[in-house]
Amino acid sequence: MDTIVIKTFEELSTQELYDILQLRSEVFVVEQDCVYQDIDGKDQKALHIIGTKAGKVVAYTRCFPPGIYFEEAAIGRVVVVEDQRKFGYGHDIMKASM
């Protein structure tokens, strides 16, 4: 990964939000064949941790402080582009998320 940035929902550009939602849909809905409501009204309350490589989103998580999603702090929607998983980006994005 070239960069990891942390942004609030308000700080996300329209393109960043689109890329994040596209990646989440690609992995969670299509690849994992898990039909669920991904857009759940909680993105606005989350911190978004975005890993990019050559300008493309390749890894992502969303994080919540205690009391927003669960009683404890929470990390969710952990995702890495399928062909990028061999590079340890999941570890990198989780480290940044914690």
Short mmCIF file of N, CA and C in Angstrom, two decimals:
data_model
loop_
_atom_site.label_atom_id
_atom_site.label_comp_id
_atom_site.label_asym_id
_atom_site.label_seq_id
_atom_site.Cartn_x
_atom_site.Cartn_y
_atom_site.Cartn_z
N MET A 1 0.85 -1.18 0.00
CA MET A 1 0.00 0.00 0.00
C MET A 1 0.88 1.23 0.00
N ASP A 2 0.44 2.22 -0.71
CA ASP A 2 1.18 3.48 -0.74
C ASP A 2 0.85 4.35 0.46
N THR A 3 -0.45 4.45 0.78
CA THR A 3 -0.87 5.32 1.88
C THR A 3 -2.04 4.71 2.63
N ILE A 4 -2.16 5.11 3.89
CA ILE A 4 -3.33 4.82 4.70
C ILE A 4 -3.78 6.16 5.27
N VAL A 5 -5.04 6.51 5.05
CA VAL A 5 -5.59 7.74 5.59
C VAL A 5 -6.80 7.41 6.46
N ILE A 6 -7.04 8.29 7.41
CA ILE A 6 -8.18 8.16 8.31
C ILE A 6 -9.04 9.40 8.13
N LYS A 7 -10.32 9.18 7.84
CA LYS A 7 -11.22 10.29 7.59
C LYS A 7 -12.57 10.07 8.26
N THR A 8 -13.19 11.17 8.64
CA THR A 8 -14.58 11.10 9.06
C THR A 8 -15.44 10.99 7.81
N PHE A 9 -16.71 10.69 7.97
CA PHE A 9 -17.62 10.60 6.83
C PHE A 9 -17.65 11.93 6.07
N GLU A 10 -17.68 13.03 6.79
CA GLU A 10 -17.75 14.36 6.17
C GLU A 10 -16.50 14.69 5.36
N GLU A 11 -15.38 14.10 5.73
CA GLU A 11 -14.13 14.36 5.02
C GLU A 11 -13.97 13.54 3.75
N LEU A 12 -14.77 12.48 3.59
CA LEU A 12 -14.67 11.64 2.40
C LEU A 12 -15.12 12.42 1.17
N SER A 13 -14.38 12.28 0.08
CA SER A 13 -14.85 12.83 -1.19
C SER A 13 -15.92 11.90 -1.74
N THR A 14 -16.67 12.39 -2.68
CA THR A 14 -17.68 11.56 -3.32
C THR A 14 -17.02 10.35 -3.97
N GLN A 15 -15.87 10.55 -4.62
CA GLN A 15 -15.17 9.44 -5.27
C GLN A 15 -14.68 8.42 -4.25
N GLU A 16 -14.14 8.88 -3.11
CA GLU A 16 -13.68 7.95 -2.07
C GLU A 16 -14.85 7.11 -1.55
N LEU A 17 -15.98 7.76 -1.28
CA LEU A 17 -17.14 7.03 -0.79
C LEU A 17 -17.60 6.00 -1.82
N TYR A 18 -17.64 6.39 -3.06
CA TYR A 18 -18.03 5.47 -4.14
C TYR A 18 -17.08 4.28 -4.18
N ASP A 19 -15.77 4.53 -4.14
CA ASP A 19 -14.77 3.46 -4.20
C ASP A 19 -14.90 2.51 -3.01
N ILE A 20 -15.14 3.06 -1.83
CA ILE A 20 -15.31 2.24 -0.62
C ILE A 20 -16.54 1.35 -0.75
N LEU A 21 -17.67 1.95 -1.13
CA LEU A 21 -18.90 1.17 -1.26
C LEU A 21 -18.79 0.12 -2.35
N GLN A 22 -18.10 0.45 -3.43
CA GLN A 22 -17.89 -0.51 -4.51
C GLN A 22 -17.05 -1.69 -4.02
N LEU A 23 -15.98 -1.41 -3.27
CA LEU A 23 -15.13 -2.49 -2.75
C LEU A 23 -15.91 -3.36 -1.77
N ARG A 24 -16.64 -2.75 -0.88
CA ARG A 24 -17.43 -3.53 0.08
C ARG A 24 -18.43 -4.42 -0.64
N SER A 25 -19.10 -3.90 -1.64
CA SER A 25 -20.07 -4.69 -2.39
C SER A 25 -19.37 -5.82 -3.16
N GLU A 26 -18.25 -5.50 -3.78
CA GLU A 26 -17.49 -6.49 -4.55
C GLU A 26 -17.10 -7.68 -3.70
N VAL A 27 -16.63 -7.43 -2.49
CA VAL A 27 -16.14 -8.51 -1.64
C VAL A 27 -17.25 -9.15 -0.83
N PHE A 28 -18.01 -8.34 -0.09
CA PHE A 28 -18.99 -8.92 0.83
C PHE A 28 -20.22 -9.49 0.13
N VAL A 29 -20.70 -8.82 -0.90
CA VAL A 29 -21.94 -9.27 -1.55
C VAL A 29 -21.64 -10.24 -2.69
N VAL A 30 -20.72 -9.86 -3.59
CA VAL A 30 -20.46 -10.69 -4.78
C VAL A 30 -19.54 -11.87 -4.45
N GLU A 31 -18.33 -11.58 -3.97
CA GLU A 31 -17.36 -12.65 -3.73
C GLU A 31 -17.82 -13.61 -2.63
N GLN A 32 -18.30 -13.07 -1.52
CA GLN A 32 -18.70 -13.91 -0.39
C GLN A 32 -20.16 -14.35 -0.47
N ASP A 33 -20.87 -13.89 -1.51
CA ASP A 33 -22.26 -14.27 -1.73
C ASP A 33 -23.10 -14.09 -0.46
N CYS A 34 -22.91 -12.94 0.17
CA CYS A 34 -23.59 -12.63 1.43
C CYS A 34 -24.52 -11.44 1.20
N VAL A 35 -25.77 -11.73 0.97
CA VAL A 35 -26.73 -10.67 0.71
C VAL A 35 -27.15 -10.06 2.05
N TYR A 36 -26.82 -8.79 2.23
CA TYR A 36 -27.18 -8.08 3.46
C TYR A 36 -27.20 -6.60 3.15
N GLN A 37 -27.72 -5.81 4.08
CA GLN A 37 -27.82 -4.37 3.92
C GLN A 37 -26.51 -3.73 4.34
N ASP A 38 -25.61 -3.52 3.40
CA ASP A 38 -24.30 -2.93 3.71
C ASP A 38 -24.43 -1.46 4.12
N ILE A 39 -25.25 -0.73 3.41
CA ILE A 39 -25.44 0.69 3.75
C ILE A 39 -26.47 0.72 4.87
N ASP A 40 -25.94 0.83 6.11
CA ASP A 40 -26.75 0.63 7.30
C ASP A 40 -26.97 1.87 8.14
N GLY A 41 -26.60 3.04 7.62
CA GLY A 41 -26.81 4.27 8.37
C GLY A 41 -25.76 4.54 9.43
N LYS A 42 -24.71 3.72 9.48
CA LYS A 42 -23.68 3.89 10.51
C LYS A 42 -22.40 4.49 9.96
N ASP A 43 -22.26 4.56 8.64
CA ASP A 43 -21.04 5.13 8.07
C ASP A 43 -20.83 6.58 8.51
N GLN A 44 -21.90 7.31 8.72
CA GLN A 44 -21.78 8.71 9.12
C GLN A 44 -21.16 8.87 10.50
N LYS A 45 -21.23 7.83 11.33
CA LYS A 45 -20.69 7.89 12.69
C LYS A 45 -19.31 7.26 12.82
N ALA A 46 -18.79 6.72 11.72
CA ALA A 46 -17.54 5.96 11.75
C ALA A 46 -16.34 6.80 11.32
N LEU A 47 -15.17 6.33 11.74
CA LEU A 47 -13.92 6.77 11.12
C LEU A 47 -13.63 5.77 10.02
N HIS A 48 -13.20 6.26 8.88
CA HIS A 48 -12.94 5.41 7.73
C HIS A 48 -11.44 5.32 7.50
N ILE A 49 -10.90 4.12 7.56
CA ILE A 49 -9.48 3.89 7.38
C ILE A 49 -9.32 3.30 5.98
N ILE A 50 -8.62 4.04 5.13
CA ILE A 50 -8.56 3.72 3.71
C ILE A 50 -7.11 3.51 3.29
N GLY A 51 -6.83 2.33 2.76
CA GLY A 51 -5.51 2.04 2.22
C GLY A 51 -5.55 2.09 0.71
N THR A 52 -4.62 2.83 0.13
CA THR A 52 -4.59 2.96 -1.33
C THR A 52 -3.25 2.51 -1.89
N LYS A 53 -3.31 2.10 -3.14
CA LYS A 53 -2.11 1.71 -3.89
C LYS A 53 -2.31 2.21 -5.31
N ALA A 54 -1.38 3.02 -5.77
CA ALA A 54 -1.47 3.61 -7.12
C ALA A 54 -2.81 4.32 -7.32
N GLY A 55 -3.28 4.98 -6.25
CA GLY A 55 -4.51 5.76 -6.34
C GLY A 55 -5.80 4.97 -6.23
N LYS A 56 -5.70 3.66 -6.03
CA LYS A 56 -6.89 2.81 -5.94
C LYS A 56 -7.06 2.30 -4.51
N VAL A 57 -8.30 2.29 -4.01
CA VAL A 57 -8.58 1.74 -2.68
C VAL A 57 -8.36 0.23 -2.73
N VAL A 58 -7.44 -0.26 -1.89
CA VAL A 58 -7.16 -1.70 -1.85
C VAL A 58 -7.46 -2.32 -0.50
N ALA A 59 -7.62 -1.49 0.53
CA ALA A 59 -7.94 -2.00 1.87
C ALA A 59 -8.76 -0.96 2.61
N TYR A 60 -9.62 -1.44 3.51
CA TYR A 60 -10.53 -0.51 4.19
C TYR A 60 -11.05 -1.13 5.47
N THR A 61 -11.29 -0.29 6.46
CA THR A 61 -12.08 -0.64 7.64
C THR A 61 -12.87 0.60 8.05
N ARG A 62 -13.88 0.36 8.87
CA ARG A 62 -14.53 1.49 9.53
C ARG A 62 -14.48 1.23 11.03
N CYS A 63 -14.27 2.29 11.80
CA CYS A 63 -14.08 2.15 13.23
C CYS A 63 -15.05 3.05 13.99
N PHE A 64 -15.48 2.55 15.15
CA PHE A 64 -16.42 3.28 15.99
C PHE A 64 -15.88 3.40 17.40
N PRO A 65 -16.05 4.56 18.02
CA PRO A 65 -15.70 4.69 19.44
C PRO A 65 -16.71 3.91 20.28
N PRO A 66 -16.39 3.68 21.55
CA PRO A 66 -17.33 2.96 22.42
C PRO A 66 -18.70 3.63 22.44
N GLY A 67 -19.74 2.79 22.48
CA GLY A 67 -21.10 3.30 22.63
C GLY A 67 -21.83 3.65 21.35
N ILE A 68 -21.15 3.65 20.21
CA ILE A 68 -21.82 3.99 18.95
C ILE A 68 -22.42 2.73 18.32
N TYR A 69 -21.62 1.72 18.16
CA TYR A 69 -22.06 0.48 17.53
C TYR A 69 -22.26 -0.60 18.60
N PHE A 70 -21.25 -0.75 19.44
CA PHE A 70 -21.29 -1.67 20.56
C PHE A 70 -20.88 -0.91 21.81
N GLU A 71 -20.95 -1.58 22.95
CA GLU A 71 -20.52 -0.94 24.20
C GLU A 71 -19.02 -0.61 24.14
N GLU A 72 -18.24 -1.48 23.51
CA GLU A 72 -16.80 -1.26 23.35
C GLU A 72 -16.54 -0.61 21.99
N ALA A 73 -15.31 -0.14 21.80
CA ALA A 73 -14.89 0.34 20.48
C ALA A 73 -14.99 -0.82 19.50
N ALA A 74 -15.22 -0.52 18.23
CA ALA A 74 -15.43 -1.59 17.25
C ALA A 74 -14.75 -1.28 15.93
N ILE A 75 -14.25 -2.31 15.30
CA ILE A 75 -13.69 -2.24 13.94
C ILE A 75 -14.53 -3.17 13.08
N GLY A 76 -14.98 -2.66 11.93
CA GLY A 76 -15.81 -3.49 11.07
C GLY A 76 -15.55 -3.23 9.61
N ARG A 77 -16.25 -3.98 8.78
CA ARG A 77 -16.15 -3.89 7.33
C ARG A 77 -14.70 -3.99 6.88
N VAL A 78 -13.95 -4.90 7.50
CA VAL A 78 -12.54 -5.11 7.15
C VAL A 78 -12.49 -5.79 5.79
N VAL A 79 -11.82 -5.15 4.84
CA VAL A 79 -11.83 -5.68 3.48
C VAL A 79 -10.54 -5.33 2.75
N VAL A 80 -10.05 -6.29 1.97
CA VAL A 80 -8.89 -6.09 1.10
C VAL A 80 -9.25 -6.65 -0.27
N VAL A 81 -8.88 -5.94 -1.31
CA VAL A 81 -9.12 -6.40 -2.68
C VAL A 81 -8.51 -7.79 -2.84
N GLU A 82 -9.24 -8.69 -3.48
CA GLU A 82 -8.83 -10.10 -3.56
C GLU A 82 -7.40 -10.28 -4.07
N ASP A 83 -7.03 -9.63 -5.16
CA ASP A 83 -5.69 -9.85 -5.71
C ASP A 83 -4.58 -9.11 -4.97
N GLN A 84 -4.94 -8.43 -3.89
CA GLN A 84 -3.96 -7.71 -3.07
C GLN A 84 -3.76 -8.35 -1.69
N ARG A 85 -4.43 -9.44 -1.41
CA ARG A 85 -4.39 -10.05 -0.08
C ARG A 85 -3.06 -10.70 0.26
N LYS A 86 -2.27 -11.01 -0.71
CA LYS A 86 -0.99 -11.70 -0.46
C LYS A 86 0.11 -10.76 0.05
N PHE A 87 -0.17 -9.47 0.14
CA PHE A 87 0.85 -8.49 0.52
C PHE A 87 0.79 -8.06 1.98
N GLY A 88 -0.11 -8.61 2.76
CA GLY A 88 -0.20 -8.27 4.18
C GLY A 88 -0.96 -6.98 4.46
N TYR A 89 -1.74 -6.51 3.48
CA TYR A 89 -2.46 -5.26 3.67
C TYR A 89 -3.54 -5.36 4.75
N GLY A 90 -4.08 -6.55 4.95
CA GLY A 90 -5.04 -6.75 6.02
C GLY A 90 -4.42 -6.45 7.37
N HIS A 91 -3.19 -6.91 7.59
CA HIS A 91 -2.47 -6.61 8.83
C HIS A 91 -2.22 -5.12 8.96
N ASP A 92 -1.82 -4.50 7.86
CA ASP A 92 -1.50 -3.07 7.87
C ASP A 92 -2.74 -2.22 8.19
N ILE A 93 -3.86 -2.54 7.56
CA ILE A 93 -5.06 -1.74 7.77
C ILE A 93 -5.61 -1.96 9.18
N MET A 94 -5.47 -3.19 9.71
CA MET A 94 -5.91 -3.45 11.08
C MET A 94 -5.02 -2.73 12.09
N LYS A 95 -3.73 -2.71 11.85
CA LYS A 95 -2.81 -1.98 12.73
C LYS A 95 -3.18 -0.49 12.78
N ALA A 96 -3.44 0.08 11.61
CA ALA A 96 -3.85 1.49 11.55
C ALA A 96 -5.19 1.70 12.23
N SER A 97 -6.07 0.73 12.14
CA SER A 97 -7.41 0.85 12.73
C SER A 97 -7.36 0.80 14.25
N MET A 98 -6.44 0.00 14.78
CA MET A 98 -6.33 -0.10 16.24
C MET A 98 -5.68 1.12 16.82
#
